[in-house]
PDB file of C-alpha atoms in Angstrom:
ATOM      1  CA  MET A  12      72.554  78.142 138.592  1.00 62.00           C
ATOM      2  CA  GLY A  13      69.500  80.357 138.447  1.00 65.00           C
ATOM      3  CA  LEU A  14      65.849  79.509 138.198  1.00 58.00           C
ATOM      4  CA  GLU A  15      65.811  80.391 134.458  1.00 63.00           C
ATOM      5  CA  ALA A  16      68.671  77.930 133.771  1.00 54.00           C
ATOM      6  CA  TRP A  17      67.113  75.091 135.670  1.00 50.00           C
ATOM      7  CA  GLY A  18      64.079  75.749 133.549  1.00 54.00           C
ATOM      8  CA  LEU A  19      66.076  75.486 130.381  1.00 51.00           C
ATOM      9  CA  VAL A  20      67.802  72.262 131.526  1.00 48.00           C
ATOM     10  CA  VAL A  21      64.469  70.663 132.574  1.00 48.00           C
ATOM     11  CA  GLY A  22      62.980  71.761 129.121  1.00 52.00           C
ATOM     12  CA  VAL A  23      65.943  70.153 127.303  1.00 48.00           C
ATOM     13  CA  VAL A  24      65.850  66.990 129.174  1.00 47.00           C
ATOM     14  CA  GLY A  25      62.022  66.812 128.751  1.00 52.00           C
ATOM     15  CA  THR A  26      62.478  67.366 125.064  1.00 53.00           C
ATOM     16  CA  ILE A  27      65.100  64.581 124.684  1.00 59.00           C
ATOM     17  CA  ALA A  28      63.005  62.165 126.686  1.00 51.00           C
ATOM     18  CA  ALA A  29      59.920  62.895 124.521  1.00 54.00           C
ATOM     19  CA  ILE A  30      62.044  62.345 121.326  1.00 58.00           C
ATOM     20  CA  VAL A  31      63.400  59.002 122.539  1.00 52.00           C
ATOM     21  CA  SER A  32      60.015  57.952 123.843  1.00 57.00           C
ATOM     22  CA  THR A  33      58.462  58.681 120.575  1.00 54.00           C
ATOM     23  CA  GLY A  34      61.114  56.932 118.646  1.00 54.00           C
ATOM     24  CA  ILE A  35      60.702  53.783 120.786  1.00 49.00           C
ATOM     25  CA  GLU A  36      56.801  53.918 120.354  1.00 50.00           C
ATOM     26  CA  VAL A  37      57.089  54.412 116.601  1.00 43.00           C
ATOM     27  CA  ARG A  38      59.598  51.672 116.271  1.00 48.00           C
ATOM     28  CA  GLY A  39      57.263  49.395 118.276  1.00 48.00           C
ATOM     29  CA  ARG A  40      54.314  50.192 116.090  1.00 47.00           C
ATOM     30  CA  ARG A  41      56.300  49.567 113.035  1.00 45.00           C
ATOM     31  CA  VAL A  42      57.179  46.116 114.229  1.00 39.00           C
ATOM     32  CA  ARG A  43      53.624  45.595 115.280  1.00 40.00           C
ATOM     33  CA  ARG A  44      52.362  46.628 111.815  1.00 39.00           C
ATOM     34  CA  ARG A  45      54.485  44.137 109.924  1.00 39.00           C
ATOM     35  CA  ALA A  46      52.735  41.153 108.548  1.00 35.00           C
ATOM     36  CA  PRO A  47      53.287  37.978 110.361  1.00 33.00           C
ATOM     37  CA  ALA A  48      56.255  36.006 109.062  1.00 33.00           C
ATOM     38  CA  LEU A  49      55.170  33.594 106.354  1.00 31.00           C
ATOM     39  CA  ALA A  50      56.776  30.404 105.600  1.00 38.00           C
ATOM     40  CA  PRO A  51      59.640  30.960 103.262  1.00 35.00           C
ATOM     41  CA  PRO A  52      58.771  30.418  99.534  1.00 41.00           C
ATOM     42  CA  PRO A  53      59.816  26.949  98.256  1.00 44.00           C
ATOM     43  CA  VAL A  54      62.383  28.509  96.044  1.00 50.00           C
ATOM     44  CA  ASP A  55      65.781  27.974  97.679  1.00 44.00           C
ATOM     45  CA  GLY A  56      67.218  31.480  96.459  1.00 50.00           C
ATOM     46  CA  GLY A  57      70.210  30.028  94.673  1.00 51.00           C
ATOM     47  CA  GLY A  58      70.051  26.533  96.034  1.00 61.00           C
ATOM     48  CA  SER A  59      70.164  23.407  93.982  1.00 90.00           C
ATOM     49  CA  TYR A  60      67.150  21.648  92.783  1.00 95.00           C
ATOM     50  CA  ASP A  61      66.259  18.095  91.605  1.00 95.00           C
ATOM     51  CA  VAL A  62      63.614  19.541  89.005  1.00 96.00           C
ATOM     52  CA  PHE A  63      63.220  22.800  87.280  1.00 96.00           C
ATOM     53  CA  VAL A  64      59.671  23.048  85.974  1.00 97.00           C
ATOM     54  CA  SER A  65      59.213  25.280  82.949  1.00 97.00           C
ATOM     55  CA  TYR A  66      55.878  26.424  81.692  1.00 97.00           C
ATOM     56  CA  ALA A  67      53.825  29.000  80.054  1.00 96.00           C
ATOM     57  CA  GLU A  68      51.801  31.355  82.097  1.00 94.00           C
ATOM     58  CA  SER A  69      48.658  29.890  80.948  1.00 95.00           C
ATOM     59  CA  ASP A  70      49.755  26.521  82.129  1.00 96.00           C
ATOM     60  CA  SER A  71      50.529  27.689  85.680  1.00 95.00           C
ATOM     61  CA  GLU A  72      47.764  25.483  87.318  1.00 95.00           C
ATOM     62  CA  SER A  73      49.207  22.379  85.618  1.00 96.00           C
ATOM     63  CA  ALA A  74      52.640  23.377  86.734  1.00 97.00           C
ATOM     64  CA  ARG A  75      51.612  24.014  90.251  1.00 96.00           C
ATOM     65  CA  ARG A  76      49.787  20.656  90.452  1.00 95.00           C
ATOM     66  CA  LEU A  77      53.042  18.951  89.075  1.00 97.00           C
ATOM     67  CA  ALA A  78      55.447  20.754  91.371  1.00 97.00           C
ATOM     68  CA  ASP A  79      53.295  20.129  94.452  1.00 95.00           C
ATOM     69  CA  ARG A  80      53.221  16.491  93.645  1.00 95.00           C
ATOM     70  CA  LEU A  81      56.995  16.455  92.994  1.00 96.00           C
ATOM     71  CA  ARG A  82      57.701  18.157  96.373  1.00 96.00           C
ATOM     72  CA  ALA A  83      55.371  15.745  98.020  1.00 95.00           C
ATOM     73  CA  GLU A  84      57.758  13.012  96.680  1.00 95.00           C
ATOM     74  CA  GLY A  85      60.579  14.727  98.422  1.00 94.00           C
ATOM     75  CA  LEU A  86      62.184  16.329  95.371  1.00 96.00           C
ATOM     76  CA  ARG A  87      63.538  19.820  95.523  1.00 96.00           C
ATOM     77  CA  THR A  88      61.530  21.587  92.869  1.00 96.00           C
ATOM     78  CA  PHE A  89      61.770  24.949  91.317  1.00 96.00           C
ATOM     79  CA  LEU A  90      58.674  26.676  90.077  1.00 96.00           C
ATOM     80  CA  ALA A  91      58.750  30.351  88.975  1.00 94.00           C
ATOM     81  CA  GLU A  92      55.549  31.353  90.719  1.00 93.00           C
ATOM     82  CA  TRP A  93      57.226  30.426  94.004  1.00 94.00           C
ATOM     83  CA  ILE A  94      59.907  33.208  93.612  1.00 92.00           C
ATOM     84  CA  GLY A  95      59.480  35.433  96.680  1.00 91.00           C
ATOM     85  CA  PRO A  96      58.820  39.136  96.633  1.00 93.00           C
ATOM     86  CA  GLY A  97      61.688  41.558  96.028  1.00 92.00           C
ATOM     87  CA  LEU A  98      63.577  38.964  93.966  1.00 93.00           C
ATOM     88  CA  VAL A  99      64.323  39.410  90.203  1.00 93.00           C
ATOM     89  CA  GLU A 100      62.400  36.605  88.415  1.00 90.00           C
ATOM     90  CA  SER A 101      64.677  36.149  85.418  1.00 90.00           C
ATOM     91  CA  LEU A 102      67.781  36.005  87.670  1.00 93.00           C
ATOM     92  CA  GLU A 103      66.206  33.535  90.060  1.00 93.00           C
ATOM     93  CA  LYS A 104      65.139  31.399  87.043  1.00 93.00           C
ATOM     94  CA  GLU A 105      68.510  31.429  85.597  1.00 92.00           C
ATOM     95  CA  ALA A 106      70.190  30.550  88.773  1.00 93.00           C
ATOM     96  CA  ALA A 107      67.714  27.744  89.381  1.00 94.00           C
ATOM     97  CA  LEU A 108      68.093  26.487  85.789  1.00 92.00           C
ATOM     98  CA  SER A 109      71.938  26.351  86.106  1.00 91.00           C
ATOM     99  CA  SER A 110      71.593  24.506  89.584  1.00 91.00           C
ATOM    100  CA  SER A 111      68.995  22.040  88.691  1.00 93.00           C
ATOM    101  CA  VAL A 112      69.776  18.374  87.857  1.00 93.00           C
ATOM    102  CA  ASN A 113      66.720  17.825  85.741  1.00 95.00           C
ATOM    103  CA  GLY A 114      64.216  19.855  83.667  1.00 96.00           C
ATOM    104  CA  VAL A 115      60.693  19.415  82.842  1.00 98.00           C
ATOM    105  CA  LEU A 116      58.969  21.489  80.233  1.00 97.00           C
ATOM    106  CA  LEU A 117      55.207  21.521  80.111  1.00 97.00           C
ATOM    107  CA  PHE A 118      53.953  21.552  76.494  1.00 97.00           C
ATOM    108  CA  SER A 119      50.561  22.953  75.494  1.00 96.00           C
ATOM    109  CA  THR A 120      49.326  25.208  72.575  1.00 95.00           C
ATOM    110  CA  ALA A 121      50.920  28.215  74.519  1.00 94.00           C
ATOM    111  CA  THR A 122      54.275  26.848  75.069  1.00 92.00           C
ATOM    112  CA  MET A 123      56.286  27.619  71.978  1.00 89.00           C
ATOM    113  CA  ASN A 124      54.527  30.957  71.584  1.00 92.00           C
ATOM    114  CA  ASP A 125      56.231  32.376  74.733  1.00 92.00           C
ATOM    115  CA  PRO A 126      59.608  33.781  74.048  1.00 93.00           C
ATOM    116  CA  ALA A 127      60.914  33.290  77.578  1.00 92.00           C
ATOM    117  CA  ILE A 128      59.784  29.541  77.437  1.00 94.00           C
ATOM    118  CA  ARG A 129      61.502  29.124  74.027  1.00 94.00           C
ATOM    119  CA  ASP A 130      64.678  30.445  75.747  1.00 94.00           C
ATOM    120  CA  GLU A 131      64.179  27.852  78.670  1.00 95.00           C
ATOM    121  CA  TYR A 132      63.532  25.262  76.094  1.00 95.00           C
ATOM    122  CA  ALA A 133      66.917  25.934  74.365  1.00 95.00           C
ATOM    123  CA  ALA A 134      68.770  26.097  77.759  1.00 94.00           C
ATOM    124  CA  LEU A 135      67.223  22.826  78.856  1.00 95.00           C
ATOM    125  CA  LEU A 136      68.208  21.268  75.522  1.00 94.00           C
ATOM    126  CA  GLY A 137      71.685  22.645  75.802  1.00 93.00           C
ATOM    127  CA  ARG A 138      72.144  21.200  79.346  1.00 91.00           C
ATOM    128  CA  ALA A 139      70.912  17.810  78.139  1.00 92.00           C
ATOM    129  CA  HIS A 140      73.485  17.752  75.402  1.00 90.00           C
ATOM    130  CA  THR A 141      76.452  19.336  77.190  1.00 89.00           C
ATOM    131  CA  GLY A 142      75.935  18.734  80.859  1.00 80.00           C
ATOM    132  CA  GLY A 143      74.359  15.211  80.842  1.00 80.00           C
ATOM    133  CA  ARG A 144      71.286  16.653  82.464  1.00 90.00           C
ATOM    134  CA  LEU A 145      67.898  14.972  81.834  1.00 94.00           C
ATOM    135  CA  PHE A 146      65.228  16.969  79.890  1.00 96.00           C
ATOM    136  CA  VAL A 147      61.768  15.503  80.009  1.00 97.00           C
ATOM    137  CA  PRO A 148      58.852  16.879  77.867  1.00 97.00           C
ATOM    138  CA  ALA A 149      55.514  16.711  79.632  1.00 97.00           C
ATOM    139  CA  LEU A 150      52.336  16.926  77.681  1.00 97.00           C
ATOM    140  CA  VAL A 151      49.485  19.033  79.465  1.00 97.00           C
ATOM    141  CA  GLU A 152      47.416  19.317  76.128  1.00 95.00           C
ATOM    142  CA  ASP A 153      47.290  17.336  73.040  1.00 95.00           C
ATOM    143  CA  VAL A 154      49.946  19.077  70.953  1.00 95.00           C
ATOM    144  CA  GLU A 155      52.647  17.991  68.694  1.00 95.00           C
ATOM    145  CA  LEU A 156      56.034  18.352  70.223  1.00 95.00           C
ATOM    146  CA  PRO A 157      58.886  20.246  68.510  1.00 94.00           C
ATOM    147  CA  PRO A 158      61.593  18.203  66.831  1.00 93.00           C
ATOM    148  CA  PHE A 159      64.111  18.024  69.720  1.00 93.00           C
ATOM    149  CA  ALA A 160      61.562  17.338  72.275  1.00 94.00           C
ATOM    150  CA  ARG A 161      59.943  14.764  70.144  1.00 93.00           C
ATOM    151  CA  ILE A 162      62.983  12.534  70.249  1.00 94.00           C
ATOM    152  CA  ARG A 163      62.598  12.145  74.021  1.00 94.00           C
ATOM    153  CA  ARG A 164      60.035  10.085  75.695  1.00 94.00           C
ATOM    154  CA  PRO A 165      57.400  12.505  77.065  1.00 95.00           C
ATOM    155  CA  VAL A 166      55.303  12.042  80.092  1.00 96.00           C
ATOM    156  CA  ASP A 167      51.495  12.339  79.721  1.00 96.00           C
ATOM    157  CA  LEU A 168      50.079  14.709  82.209  1.00 96.00           C
ATOM    158  CA  ARG A 169      46.897  15.629  80.188  1.00 95.00           C
ATOM    159  CA  ASP A 170      44.247  14.064  82.450  1.00 94.00           C
ATOM    160  CA  PRO A 171      44.956  15.106  86.227  1.00 93.00           C
ATOM    161  CA  GLY A 172      43.370  12.314  88.361  1.00 91.00           C
ATOM    162  CA  SER A 173      43.515   9.618  85.870  1.00 94.00           C
ATOM    163  CA  ALA A 174      45.462   6.362  86.136  1.00 95.00           C
ATOM    164  CA  GLN A 175      47.444   7.549  83.095  1.00 94.00           C
ATOM    165  CA  PHE A 176      48.438  10.750  84.880  1.00 95.00           C
ATOM    166  CA  ASP A 177      49.461   8.817  88.057  1.00 95.00           C
ATOM    167  CA  ARG A 178      51.533   6.256  85.986  1.00 96.00           C
ATOM    168  CA  SER A 179      53.275   9.168  84.102  1.00 96.00           C
ATOM    169  CA  LEU A 180      53.989  10.963  87.270  1.00 96.00           C
ATOM    170  CA  ALA A 181      55.376   7.785  88.798  1.00 96.00           C
ATOM    171  CA  LEU A 182      57.856   7.349  85.938  1.00 96.00           C
ATOM    172  CA  LEU A 183      58.803  10.998  86.042  1.00 96.00           C
ATOM    173  CA  VAL A 184      59.597  10.812  89.756  1.00 96.00           C
ATOM    174  CA  ARG A 185      61.643   7.741  89.200  1.00 95.00           C
ATOM    175  CA  ALA A 186      63.504   9.379  86.356  1.00 94.00           C
ATOM    176  CA  VAL A 187      64.366  12.534  88.233  1.00 94.00           C
ATOM    177  CA  ARG A 188      64.917  11.185  91.730  1.00 93.00           C
ATOM    178  CA  PRO A 189      68.546  11.634  92.813  1.00 86.00           C
ATOM    179  CA  ARG A 190      70.210   8.222  92.599  1.00 78.00           C
ATOM    180  CA  SER A 191      71.094   8.268  96.426  1.00 65.00           C
ATOM    181  CA  ASP A 192      67.419   8.415  97.209  1.00 48.00           C
ATOM    182  CA  ALA A 193      66.417   5.624  94.867  1.00 45.00           C
ATOM    183  CA  PRO A 194      64.845   2.540  96.600  1.00 51.00           C
TER     184      PRO A 194
END
């Protein structure tokens, strides 16, 4: 093999080595640039829940407060805002609703003005009638409940931090706690 052929072989080997080295370096940078792994969202992604919390967007703070307290009591709780990135919210909500044992709907002035919440209300009522699931209306503002919610005993969550709020929350937890977990 002549000097020119050796030069060509060395050039090809060098090029391949450079490409492989660059690929490894780029891949390493991509891994390093990724955000640190966050704790998975509380939504199980198709798992079953003890409680599905339905709420209008304007009631998200009240919903978050309630869901956090329910989770602190050991209840598997679905809250739409906990749906992770890349998931389809309506599909996750539908799957969670069908796999939840109980439903709680927060009632405020915004509740029945939201078409998506009206759909959830109808689904929660349907499940209460056909599937023996519990549907609990929860007042977060002083509003009149719609007729089918009015026939159920609501919980009063209008004054967070008050004794009434704590009593209502305790009643709710007792009502939705899985029977095997009951004291």
